[in-house]
Coordinates of C-alpha atoms in Angstrom, one line a residue:
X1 CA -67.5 -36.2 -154.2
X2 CA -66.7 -32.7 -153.1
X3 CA -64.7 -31.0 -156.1
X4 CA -62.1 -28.5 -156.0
X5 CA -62.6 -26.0 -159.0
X6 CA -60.5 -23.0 -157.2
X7 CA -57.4 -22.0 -159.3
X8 CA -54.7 -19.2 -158.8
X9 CA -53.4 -17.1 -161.2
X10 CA -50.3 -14.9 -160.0
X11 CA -51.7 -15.0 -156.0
X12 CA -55.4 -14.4 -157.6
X13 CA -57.6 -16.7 -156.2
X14 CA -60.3 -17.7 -159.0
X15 CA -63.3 -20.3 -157.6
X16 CA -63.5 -21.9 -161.1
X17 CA -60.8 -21.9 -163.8
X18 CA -63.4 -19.8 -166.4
X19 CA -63.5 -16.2 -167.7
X20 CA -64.3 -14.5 -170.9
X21 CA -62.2 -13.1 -173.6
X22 CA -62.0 -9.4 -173.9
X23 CA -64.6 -7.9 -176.5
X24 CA -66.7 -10.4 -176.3
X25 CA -68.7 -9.9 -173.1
X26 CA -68.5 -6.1 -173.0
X27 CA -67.7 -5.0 -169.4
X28 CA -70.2 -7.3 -168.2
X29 CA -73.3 -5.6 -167.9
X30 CA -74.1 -6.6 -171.3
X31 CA -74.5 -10.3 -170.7
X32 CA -76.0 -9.6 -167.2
X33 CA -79.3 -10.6 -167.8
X34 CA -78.6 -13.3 -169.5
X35 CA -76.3 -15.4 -167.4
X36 CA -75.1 -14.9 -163.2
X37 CA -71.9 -13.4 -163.4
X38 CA -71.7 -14.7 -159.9
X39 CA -70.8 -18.5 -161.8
X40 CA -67.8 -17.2 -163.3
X41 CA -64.5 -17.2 -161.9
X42 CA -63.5 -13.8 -163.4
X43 CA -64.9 -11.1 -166.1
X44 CA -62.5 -9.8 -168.1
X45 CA -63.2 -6.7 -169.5
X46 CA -63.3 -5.2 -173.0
X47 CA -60.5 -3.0 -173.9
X48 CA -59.2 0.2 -171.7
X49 CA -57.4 2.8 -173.2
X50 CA -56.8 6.3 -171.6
X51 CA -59.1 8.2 -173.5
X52 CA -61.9 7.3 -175.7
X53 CA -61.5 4.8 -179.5
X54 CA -63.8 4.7 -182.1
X55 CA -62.4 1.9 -183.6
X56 CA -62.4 1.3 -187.3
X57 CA -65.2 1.8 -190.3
X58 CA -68.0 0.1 -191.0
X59 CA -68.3 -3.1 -191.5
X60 CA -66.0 -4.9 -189.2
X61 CA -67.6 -8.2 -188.5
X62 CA -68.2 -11.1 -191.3
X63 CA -68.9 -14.8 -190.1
X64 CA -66.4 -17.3 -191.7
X65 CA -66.8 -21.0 -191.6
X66 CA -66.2 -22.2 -187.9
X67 CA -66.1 -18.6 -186.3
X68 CA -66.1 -15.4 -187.4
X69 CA -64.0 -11.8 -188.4
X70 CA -63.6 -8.6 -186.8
X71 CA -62.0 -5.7 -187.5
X72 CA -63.7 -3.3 -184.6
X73 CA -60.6 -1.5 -183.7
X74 CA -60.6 -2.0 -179.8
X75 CA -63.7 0.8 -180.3
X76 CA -63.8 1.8 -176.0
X77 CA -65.5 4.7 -174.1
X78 CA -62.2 5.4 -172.3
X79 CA -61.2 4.8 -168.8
X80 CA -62.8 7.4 -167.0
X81 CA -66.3 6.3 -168.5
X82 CA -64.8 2.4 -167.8
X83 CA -63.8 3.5 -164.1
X84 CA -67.4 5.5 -163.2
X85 CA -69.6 2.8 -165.0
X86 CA -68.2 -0.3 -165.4
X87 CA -66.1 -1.1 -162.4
X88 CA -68.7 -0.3 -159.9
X89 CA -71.2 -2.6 -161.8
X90 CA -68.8 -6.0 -161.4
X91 CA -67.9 -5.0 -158.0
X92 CA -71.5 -6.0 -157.4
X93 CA -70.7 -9.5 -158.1
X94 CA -68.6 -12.5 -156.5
X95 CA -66.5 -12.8 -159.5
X96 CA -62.8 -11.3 -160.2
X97 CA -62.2 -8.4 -162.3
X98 CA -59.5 -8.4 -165.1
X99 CA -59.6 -5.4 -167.3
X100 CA -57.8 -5.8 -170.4
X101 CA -55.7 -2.6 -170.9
X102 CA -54.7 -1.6 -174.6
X103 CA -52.7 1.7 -176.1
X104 CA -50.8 2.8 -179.0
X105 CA -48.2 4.1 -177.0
X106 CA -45.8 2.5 -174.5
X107 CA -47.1 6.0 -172.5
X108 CA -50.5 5.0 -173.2
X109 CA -50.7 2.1 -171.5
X110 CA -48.7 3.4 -168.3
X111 CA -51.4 6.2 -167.9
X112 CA -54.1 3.2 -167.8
X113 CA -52.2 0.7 -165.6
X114 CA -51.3 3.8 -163.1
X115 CA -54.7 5.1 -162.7
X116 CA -55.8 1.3 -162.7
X117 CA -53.5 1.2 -159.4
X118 CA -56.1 2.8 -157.4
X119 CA -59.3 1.2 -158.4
X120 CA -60.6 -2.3 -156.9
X121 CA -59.3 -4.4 -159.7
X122 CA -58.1 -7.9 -159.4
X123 CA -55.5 -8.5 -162.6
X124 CA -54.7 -6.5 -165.6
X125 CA -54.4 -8.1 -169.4
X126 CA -52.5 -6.2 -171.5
X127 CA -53.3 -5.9 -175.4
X128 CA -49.9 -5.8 -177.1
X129 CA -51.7 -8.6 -179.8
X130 CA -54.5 -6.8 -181.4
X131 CA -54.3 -7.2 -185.1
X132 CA -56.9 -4.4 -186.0
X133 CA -54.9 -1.4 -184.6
X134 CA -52.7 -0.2 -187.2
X135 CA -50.1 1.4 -184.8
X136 CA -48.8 0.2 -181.7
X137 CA -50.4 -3.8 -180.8
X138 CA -49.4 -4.6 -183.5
X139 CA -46.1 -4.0 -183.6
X140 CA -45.3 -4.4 -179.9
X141 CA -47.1 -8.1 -179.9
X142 CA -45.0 -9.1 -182.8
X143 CA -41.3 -7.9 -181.8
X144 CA -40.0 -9.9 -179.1
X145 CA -37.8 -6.7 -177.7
X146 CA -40.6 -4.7 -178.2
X147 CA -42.9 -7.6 -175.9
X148 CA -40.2 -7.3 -173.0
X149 CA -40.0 -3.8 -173.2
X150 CA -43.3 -3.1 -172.6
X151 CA -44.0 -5.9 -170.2
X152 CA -41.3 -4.2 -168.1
X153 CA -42.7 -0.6 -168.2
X154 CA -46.2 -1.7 -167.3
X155 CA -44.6 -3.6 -164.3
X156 CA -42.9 -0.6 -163.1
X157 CA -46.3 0.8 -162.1
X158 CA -48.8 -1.9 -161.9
X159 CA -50.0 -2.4 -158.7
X160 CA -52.1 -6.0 -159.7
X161 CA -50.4 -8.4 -161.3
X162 CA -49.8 -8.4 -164.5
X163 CA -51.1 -10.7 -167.6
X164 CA -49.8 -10.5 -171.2
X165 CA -51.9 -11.1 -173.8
X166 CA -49.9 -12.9 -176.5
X167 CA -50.8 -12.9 -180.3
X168 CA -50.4 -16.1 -182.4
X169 CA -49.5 -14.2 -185.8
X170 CA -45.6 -14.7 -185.1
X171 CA -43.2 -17.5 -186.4
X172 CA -42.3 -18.6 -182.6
X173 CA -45.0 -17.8 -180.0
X174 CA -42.7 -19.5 -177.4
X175 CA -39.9 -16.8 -177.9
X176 CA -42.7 -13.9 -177.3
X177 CA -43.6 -15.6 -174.4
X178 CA -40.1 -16.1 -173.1
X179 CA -40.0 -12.3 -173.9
X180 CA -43.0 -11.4 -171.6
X181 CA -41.7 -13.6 -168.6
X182 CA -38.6 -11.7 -169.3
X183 CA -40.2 -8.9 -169.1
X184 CA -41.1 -9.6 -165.7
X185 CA -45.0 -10.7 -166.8
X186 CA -47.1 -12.5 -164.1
X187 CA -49.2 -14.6 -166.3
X188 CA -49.7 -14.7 -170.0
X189 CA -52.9 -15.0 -172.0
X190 CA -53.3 -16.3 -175.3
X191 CA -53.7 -16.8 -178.3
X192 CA -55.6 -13.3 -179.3
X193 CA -56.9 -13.5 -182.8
X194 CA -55.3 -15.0 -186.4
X195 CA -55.5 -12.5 -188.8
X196 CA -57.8 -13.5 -191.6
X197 CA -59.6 -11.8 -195.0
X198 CA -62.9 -12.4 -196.6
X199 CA -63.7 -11.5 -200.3
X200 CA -67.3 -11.0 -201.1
X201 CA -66.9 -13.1 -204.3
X202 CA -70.2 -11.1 -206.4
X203 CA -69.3 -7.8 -205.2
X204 CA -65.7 -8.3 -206.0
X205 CA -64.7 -6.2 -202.8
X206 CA -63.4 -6.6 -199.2
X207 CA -66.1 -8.3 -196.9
X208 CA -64.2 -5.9 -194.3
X209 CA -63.6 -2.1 -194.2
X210 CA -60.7 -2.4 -193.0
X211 CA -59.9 -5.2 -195.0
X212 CA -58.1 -8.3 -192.7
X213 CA -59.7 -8.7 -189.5
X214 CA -59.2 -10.7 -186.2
X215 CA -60.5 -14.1 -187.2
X216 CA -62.0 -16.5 -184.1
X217 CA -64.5 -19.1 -183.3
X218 CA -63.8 -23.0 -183.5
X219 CA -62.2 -22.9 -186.4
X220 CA -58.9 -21.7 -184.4
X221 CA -59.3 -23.8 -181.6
X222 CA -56.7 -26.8 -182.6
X223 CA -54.0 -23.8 -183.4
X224 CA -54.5 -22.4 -179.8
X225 CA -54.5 -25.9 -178.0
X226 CA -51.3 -26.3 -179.9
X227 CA -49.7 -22.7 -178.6
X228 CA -50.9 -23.4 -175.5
X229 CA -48.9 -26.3 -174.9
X230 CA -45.7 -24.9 -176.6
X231 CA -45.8 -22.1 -174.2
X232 CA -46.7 -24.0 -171.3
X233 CA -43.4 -26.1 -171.9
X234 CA -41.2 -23.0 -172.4
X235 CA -41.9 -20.7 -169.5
X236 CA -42.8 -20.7 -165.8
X237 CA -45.8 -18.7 -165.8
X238 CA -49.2 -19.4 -165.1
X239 CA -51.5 -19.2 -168.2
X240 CA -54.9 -18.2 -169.6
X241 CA -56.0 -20.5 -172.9
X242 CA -57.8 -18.8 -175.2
X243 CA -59.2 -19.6 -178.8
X244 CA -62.5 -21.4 -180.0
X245 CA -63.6 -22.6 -176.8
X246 CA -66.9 -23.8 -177.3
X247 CA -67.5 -26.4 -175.0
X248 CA -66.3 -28.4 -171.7
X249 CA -64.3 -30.5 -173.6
X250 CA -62.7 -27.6 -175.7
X251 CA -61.4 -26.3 -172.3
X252 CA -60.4 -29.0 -170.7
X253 CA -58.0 -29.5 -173.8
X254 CA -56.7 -26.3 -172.7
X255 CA -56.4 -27.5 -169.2
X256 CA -54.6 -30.7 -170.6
X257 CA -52.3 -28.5 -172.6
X258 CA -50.9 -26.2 -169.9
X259 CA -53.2 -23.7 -169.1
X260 CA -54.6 -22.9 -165.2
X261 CA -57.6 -20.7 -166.4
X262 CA -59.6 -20.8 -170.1
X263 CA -61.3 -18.0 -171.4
X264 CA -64.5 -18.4 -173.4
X265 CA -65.2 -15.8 -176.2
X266 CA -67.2 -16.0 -179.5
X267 CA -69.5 -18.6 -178.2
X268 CA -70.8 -15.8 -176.1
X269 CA -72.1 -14.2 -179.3
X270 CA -74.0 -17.4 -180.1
X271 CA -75.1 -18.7 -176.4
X272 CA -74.7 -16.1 -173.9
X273 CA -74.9 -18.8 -171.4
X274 CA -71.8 -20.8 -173.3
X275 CA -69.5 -20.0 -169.9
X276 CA -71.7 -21.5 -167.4
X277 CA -72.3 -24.4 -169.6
X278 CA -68.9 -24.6 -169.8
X279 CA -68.1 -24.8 -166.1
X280 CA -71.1 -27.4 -165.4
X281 CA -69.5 -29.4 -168.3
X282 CA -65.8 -29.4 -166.2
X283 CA -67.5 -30.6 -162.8
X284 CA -69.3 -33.9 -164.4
X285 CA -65.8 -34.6 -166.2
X286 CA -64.2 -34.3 -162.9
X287 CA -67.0 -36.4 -161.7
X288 CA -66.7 -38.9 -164.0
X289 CA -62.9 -39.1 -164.1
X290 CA -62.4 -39.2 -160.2
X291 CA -60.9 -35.8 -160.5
X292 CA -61.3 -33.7 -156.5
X293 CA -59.0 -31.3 -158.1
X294 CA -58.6 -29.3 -161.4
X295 CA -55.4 -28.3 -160.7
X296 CA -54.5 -31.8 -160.7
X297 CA -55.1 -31.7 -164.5
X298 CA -52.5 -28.6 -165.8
X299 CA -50.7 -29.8 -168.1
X300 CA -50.5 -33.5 -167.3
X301 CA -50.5 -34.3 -171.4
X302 CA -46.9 -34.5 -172.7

């Protein structure tokens, strides 16, 4: 049976429905010997901002039951080390670019997205959900006014289309979705992170420097299936389903749910190899199911 794994995101023409979550696959090069980037439907980057992050103190990474913590801090080289290094070594491959875009400012991330413009990019995610930077993601992901604001600055100068990256620590995430489309958003992404603490119980202190961290892995994985579907009901926009996805199964859920691409990220720490495993794992449950096309499957659960 000859399968159709092609999907489209905003008039971007993926040939499978999988990509990585930003910050866990670096820009790429990282993972490079390890699995063909040529498999995946899109890399998506780690985090761009306009000049260089350290992100935050040491340490910023504890494992949790089911997944893990990290309080990194969007730590990036900058874009013009991003646009001489990085971008050149995907072009390389058969696989779309997405570069996830973050800033503190609404400034910042106009300076990226502009400059952005000119490079051979396929899709831009923006940050506005990052729970480790203590001003601006924070406060734009979690304000819808804030989410619509900025979605409609960035679209003022972006010349790709434009993803927002959604974050899950809000009461509604359906009203900062509406916000985003509002906004005039392309696509949305989510969910980033939960925000999460870990108490070293002997030492009596903060596993964390920074104290709460991003927390991810399988353990969040029913909570994103969930927001998934909510936004998928409550807006017209194509999305990206993000959050402990381990396995076939895991993002075919996603799939099921709403969303038209999934994004694998934590497992990558463990397997490199989780994403192509991943797709294999979609084509023998369209095999087995009768399925010729994925897109036959968005959002067909209820």
């Amino acid at each position: 049976m000859e399968l159709n794994t092609k999907v489209n995101i905003a008039g971007v023409e993926l040939k499978n429905p999988i990509t990585v979550a930003s910050g866990t696959f670096g820009s790429g090069a990282e993972y490079g010997e390890f699995v063909d980037l040529n498999c995946l439907g899109a890399v998506t980057t780690k985090g761009v901002a306009n000049v260089p992050w350290e992100g935050n103190c040491t340490p910023r990474v504890a494992e949790t039951y089911g997944g893990m913590l990290n309080a990194v801090g969007l730590q990036n080289p900058g874009y013009d080390v991003f646009a001489k290094r990085d971008i050149p070594f995907l072009k390389q491959y058969d696989t779309k670019i997405i570069v996830n875009v973050c800033g503190r400012t609404t400034e910042d991330y106009i300076d990226v997205v502009e400059k952005l413009g000119n490079e051979d990019v396929d899709l831009l995610e923006i940050n506005i959900s990052c729970p480790n930077v203590k001003e601006g993601g924070i406060a734009f992901g979690q304000d819808p006014k804030a989410v619509e604001a900025i979605t409609r600055e960035v679209k003022k100068v972006a010349k790709q289309p434009v993803i927002m990256k959604l974050s899950p620590n809000v009461t509604d995430i359906t009203v900062m979705a509406k916000a985003a489309e509002a906004g005039g958003a392309d696509a949305l992404s989510l969910i980033n992170t939960i925000t999460g603490m870990k108490i070293d119980v002997e030492r009596q202190r903060f596993v964390l420097a920074n104290k709460t961290g991003g927390m991810s892995g399988p353990a969040i994985h029913p909570v994103a299936v969930r927001m998934v579907y909510q936004v998928a009901n409550a807006v017209d926009l194509p999305l990206i389903g993000m959050g402990g996805v381990v396995t076939a199964e895991d993002a075919i859920e996603m799939i099921l749910a709403g969303a038209t691409a999934v994004a694998v990220g934590t497992a990558n720490f463990n397997d490199p190899a989780a994403t192509v495993k991943v797709i294999k794992g979609i084509e023998d449950y369209m095999i087995r199911h009768g399925v010729k096309d994925i897109n036959d499957l968005i959002g067909i659960v209820k």
